[in-house]
mmCIF file of C-alpha atoms in Angstrom:
data_model
loop_
_atom_site.group_PDB
_atom_site.id
_atom_site.type_symbol
_atom_site.label_atom_id
_atom_site.label_comp_id
_atom_site.label_asym_id
_atom_site.label_seq_id
_atom_site.Cartn_x
_atom_site.Cartn_y
_atom_site.Cartn_z
ATOM 1 C CA MET A 65 -0.423 0.333 0.380
ATOM 2 C CA PRO A 66 1.347 3.511 -0.772
ATOM 3 C CA ARG A 67 2.449 5.632 1.873
ATOM 4 C CA PRO A 68 3.916 9.556 2.026
ATOM 5 C CA ILE A 69 7.283 9.178 2.453
ATOM 6 C CA HIS A 70 8.248 12.807 2.332
ATOM 7 C CA PHE A 71 6.073 17.009 2.945
ATOM 8 C CA GLU A 72 6.263 20.249 2.437
ATOM 9 C CA ILE A 73 5.538 23.077 3.901
ATOM 10 C CA HIS A 74 5.300 26.111 1.451
ATOM 11 C CA ALA A 75 6.704 29.503 3.667
ATOM 12 C CA ALA A 76 6.315 33.447 2.374
ATOM 13 C CA ASP A 77 9.136 34.186 5.374
ATOM 14 C CA PRO A 78 10.804 30.328 5.335
ATOM 15 C CA GLN A 79 12.635 31.770 8.562
ATOM 16 C CA ARG A 80 9.814 32.589 10.493
ATOM 17 C CA ALA A 81 8.340 29.329 9.377
ATOM 18 C CA ILE A 82 11.336 26.908 10.458
ATOM 19 C CA ALA A 83 11.275 29.123 14.407
ATOM 20 C CA PHE A 84 7.857 28.460 14.493
ATOM 21 C CA TYR A 85 9.069 24.129 13.677
ATOM 22 C CA GLN A 86 12.114 24.205 15.542
ATOM 23 C CA LYS A 87 10.439 25.375 18.473
ATOM 24 C CA MET A 88 7.270 23.885 18.655
ATOM 25 C CA PHE A 89 7.980 19.818 16.867
ATOM 26 C CA GLY A 90 12.590 20.336 17.477
ATOM 27 C CA TRP A 91 12.376 19.236 13.861
ATOM 28 C CA GLN A 92 16.078 19.959 12.255
ATOM 29 C CA PHE A 93 16.731 21.671 9.054
ATOM 30 C CA THR A 94 19.231 21.788 6.775
ATOM 31 C CA ALA A 95 19.552 24.558 3.773
ATOM 32 C CA TRP A 96 19.393 22.699 0.733
ATOM 33 C CA GLU A 97 23.174 22.755 -1.739
ATOM 34 C CA GLY A 98 20.853 23.358 -5.256
ATOM 35 C CA PRO A 99 19.860 25.919 -7.285
ATOM 36 C CA MET A 100 16.631 27.238 -5.853
ATOM 37 C CA PRO A 101 16.014 28.053 -2.112
ATOM 38 C CA TYR A 102 14.997 24.990 0.198
ATOM 39 C CA TRP A 103 15.438 23.396 3.573
ATOM 40 C CA VAL A 104 15.357 19.456 3.883
ATOM 41 C CA ILE A 105 13.643 19.478 7.566
ATOM 42 C CA LYS A 106 14.954 16.084 9.907
ATOM 43 C CA THR A 107 11.486 14.868 11.865
ATOM 44 C CA GLY A 108 13.372 12.754 13.795
ATOM 45 C CA ASP A 109 13.995 9.172 14.492
ATOM 46 C CA GLY A 110 11.650 5.922 14.123
ATOM 47 C CA PRO A 111 8.574 5.564 12.467
ATOM 48 C CA GLY A 112 7.099 8.483 10.229
ATOM 49 C CA ILE A 113 8.809 10.284 7.559
ATOM 50 C CA ASP A 114 10.802 13.644 6.511
ATOM 51 C CA GLY A 115 10.071 16.559 4.283
ATOM 52 C CA GLY A 116 11.006 20.095 3.549
ATOM 53 C CA LEU A 117 10.278 23.362 3.092
ATOM 54 C CA LEU A 118 10.651 25.899 0.704
ATOM 55 C CA PRO A 119 9.149 30.083 -0.295
ATOM 56 C CA ARG A 120 5.716 29.682 -1.557
ATOM 57 C CA ARG A 121 4.810 30.412 -4.932
ATOM 58 C CA GLY A 122 2.132 33.444 -4.932
ATOM 59 C CA GLN A 123 -0.177 34.874 -2.471
ATOM 60 C CA VAL A 124 -2.309 32.583 -0.307
ATOM 61 C CA SER A 125 -5.656 32.926 -1.726
ATOM 62 C CA PRO A 126 -7.579 30.245 -3.521
ATOM 63 C CA GLU A 127 -6.143 30.399 -6.968
ATOM 64 C CA ALA A 128 -2.611 30.108 -5.509
ATOM 65 C CA PRO A 129 -0.204 27.321 -7.075
ATOM 66 C CA VAL A 130 0.577 25.349 -3.879
ATOM 67 C CA ILE A 131 -1.802 26.359 -0.166
ATOM 68 C CA ALA A 132 -0.931 23.740 1.681
ATOM 69 C CA TYR A 133 -0.103 20.283 2.628
ATOM 70 C CA VAL A 134 -2.262 18.849 6.084
ATOM 71 C CA CYS A 135 0.981 16.107 7.396
ATOM 72 C CA THR A 136 -0.696 15.233 10.894
ATOM 73 C CA ILE A 137 2.097 14.679 13.336
ATOM 74 C CA ASP A 138 2.255 12.102 16.713
ATOM 75 C CA VAL A 139 2.359 14.123 20.061
ATOM 76 C CA ALA A 140 2.410 12.668 23.653
ATOM 77 C CA ASN A 141 -0.364 15.167 24.496
ATOM 78 C CA LEU A 142 -1.912 17.236 23.199
ATOM 79 C CA ASP A 143 -3.689 19.732 24.785
ATOM 80 C CA ASP A 144 -0.690 20.648 25.523
ATOM 81 C CA SER A 145 0.799 20.621 22.284
ATOM 82 C CA VAL A 146 -2.637 22.712 20.803
ATOM 83 C CA ALA A 147 -1.940 24.859 24.264
ATOM 84 C CA ARG A 148 1.945 25.350 22.465
ATOM 85 C CA ALA A 149 0.905 26.368 19.539
ATOM 86 C CA LEU A 150 -1.454 29.200 20.696
ATOM 87 C CA GLY A 151 0.757 30.191 22.615
ATOM 88 C CA MET A 152 3.559 30.538 19.783
ATOM 89 C CA GLY A 153 0.790 32.496 16.841
ATOM 90 C CA GLY A 154 -0.506 29.902 15.611
ATOM 91 C CA GLU A 155 -4.468 30.083 15.697
ATOM 92 C CA MET A 156 -7.191 26.983 15.638
ATOM 93 C CA ALA A 157 -8.622 24.957 12.657
ATOM 94 C CA LEU A 158 -10.141 22.429 13.906
ATOM 95 C CA PRO A 159 -11.182 21.905 17.305
ATOM 96 C CA LYS A 160 -9.798 18.832 19.349
ATOM 97 C CA GLN A 161 -12.545 15.862 18.311
ATOM 98 C CA ALA A 162 -12.407 11.956 19.377
ATOM 99 C CA ILE A 163 -10.869 9.390 15.920
ATOM 100 C CA PRO A 164 -13.175 6.930 18.060
ATOM 101 C CA GLY A 165 -10.121 3.475 19.110
ATOM 102 C CA MET A 166 -7.214 5.450 17.111
ATOM 103 C CA GLY A 167 -7.362 8.788 19.872
ATOM 104 C CA TRP A 168 -7.318 12.870 19.506
ATOM 105 C CA LEU A 169 -7.095 14.897 16.593
ATOM 106 C CA ALA A 170 -7.074 18.360 16.037
ATOM 107 C CA TYR A 171 -5.772 20.611 13.080
ATOM 108 C CA ALA A 172 -4.061 24.001 13.747
ATOM 109 C CA LYS A 173 -2.178 26.340 11.458
ATOM 110 C CA ASP A 174 0.617 28.480 11.978
ATOM 111 C CA PRO A 175 2.065 31.308 11.183
ATOM 112 C CA GLU A 176 1.987 30.878 8.011
ATOM 113 C CA GLY A 177 -1.053 30.019 6.899
ATOM 114 C CA ASN A 178 -0.358 26.289 6.610
ATOM 115 C CA ILE A 179 -2.199 23.600 8.542
ATOM 116 C CA PHE A 180 -0.946 21.182 10.480
ATOM 117 C CA GLY A 181 -2.715 18.007 12.341
ATOM 118 C CA MET A 182 -1.923 16.893 15.503
ATOM 119 C CA MET A 183 -3.117 13.313 17.035
ATOM 120 C CA GLN A 184 -3.465 11.443 20.463
ATOM 121 C CA SER A 185 -2.952 8.236 20.631
ATOM 122 C CA ASP A 186 -5.648 6.922 22.236
ATOM 123 C CA PRO A 187 -7.713 4.028 22.101
ATOM 124 C CA ALA A 188 -10.416 4.667 24.356
ATOM 125 C CA ALA A 189 -11.332 7.652 22.161
ATOM 126 C CA ALA A 190 -14.575 8.151 21.719
#
């Protein structure tokens, strides 16, 4: 079965986005030595995927070439993670909800307006 193996974050201000994700999740960003501005994102060891960050092309609007791609991040405590995101300039996009038998999910927006998910595993969620 196909699985996601990479994600990209498009940002009007890449350094602001890098600072947000470094502080929020401890991700590591490394500038790529290629022909365009691009940062490779290492999200950690073990299960999961790594990604990249690049300058957004165009303004955020329904006509923008790329607005966002939602990836969901595994978190130990959803309430704490939501509070941290909001305290760091993020906004709520979808409040906490149960995914029965799986866990608790919420979507937030980073300071660039990109939506990302956060999920706390909890088989008892209902």
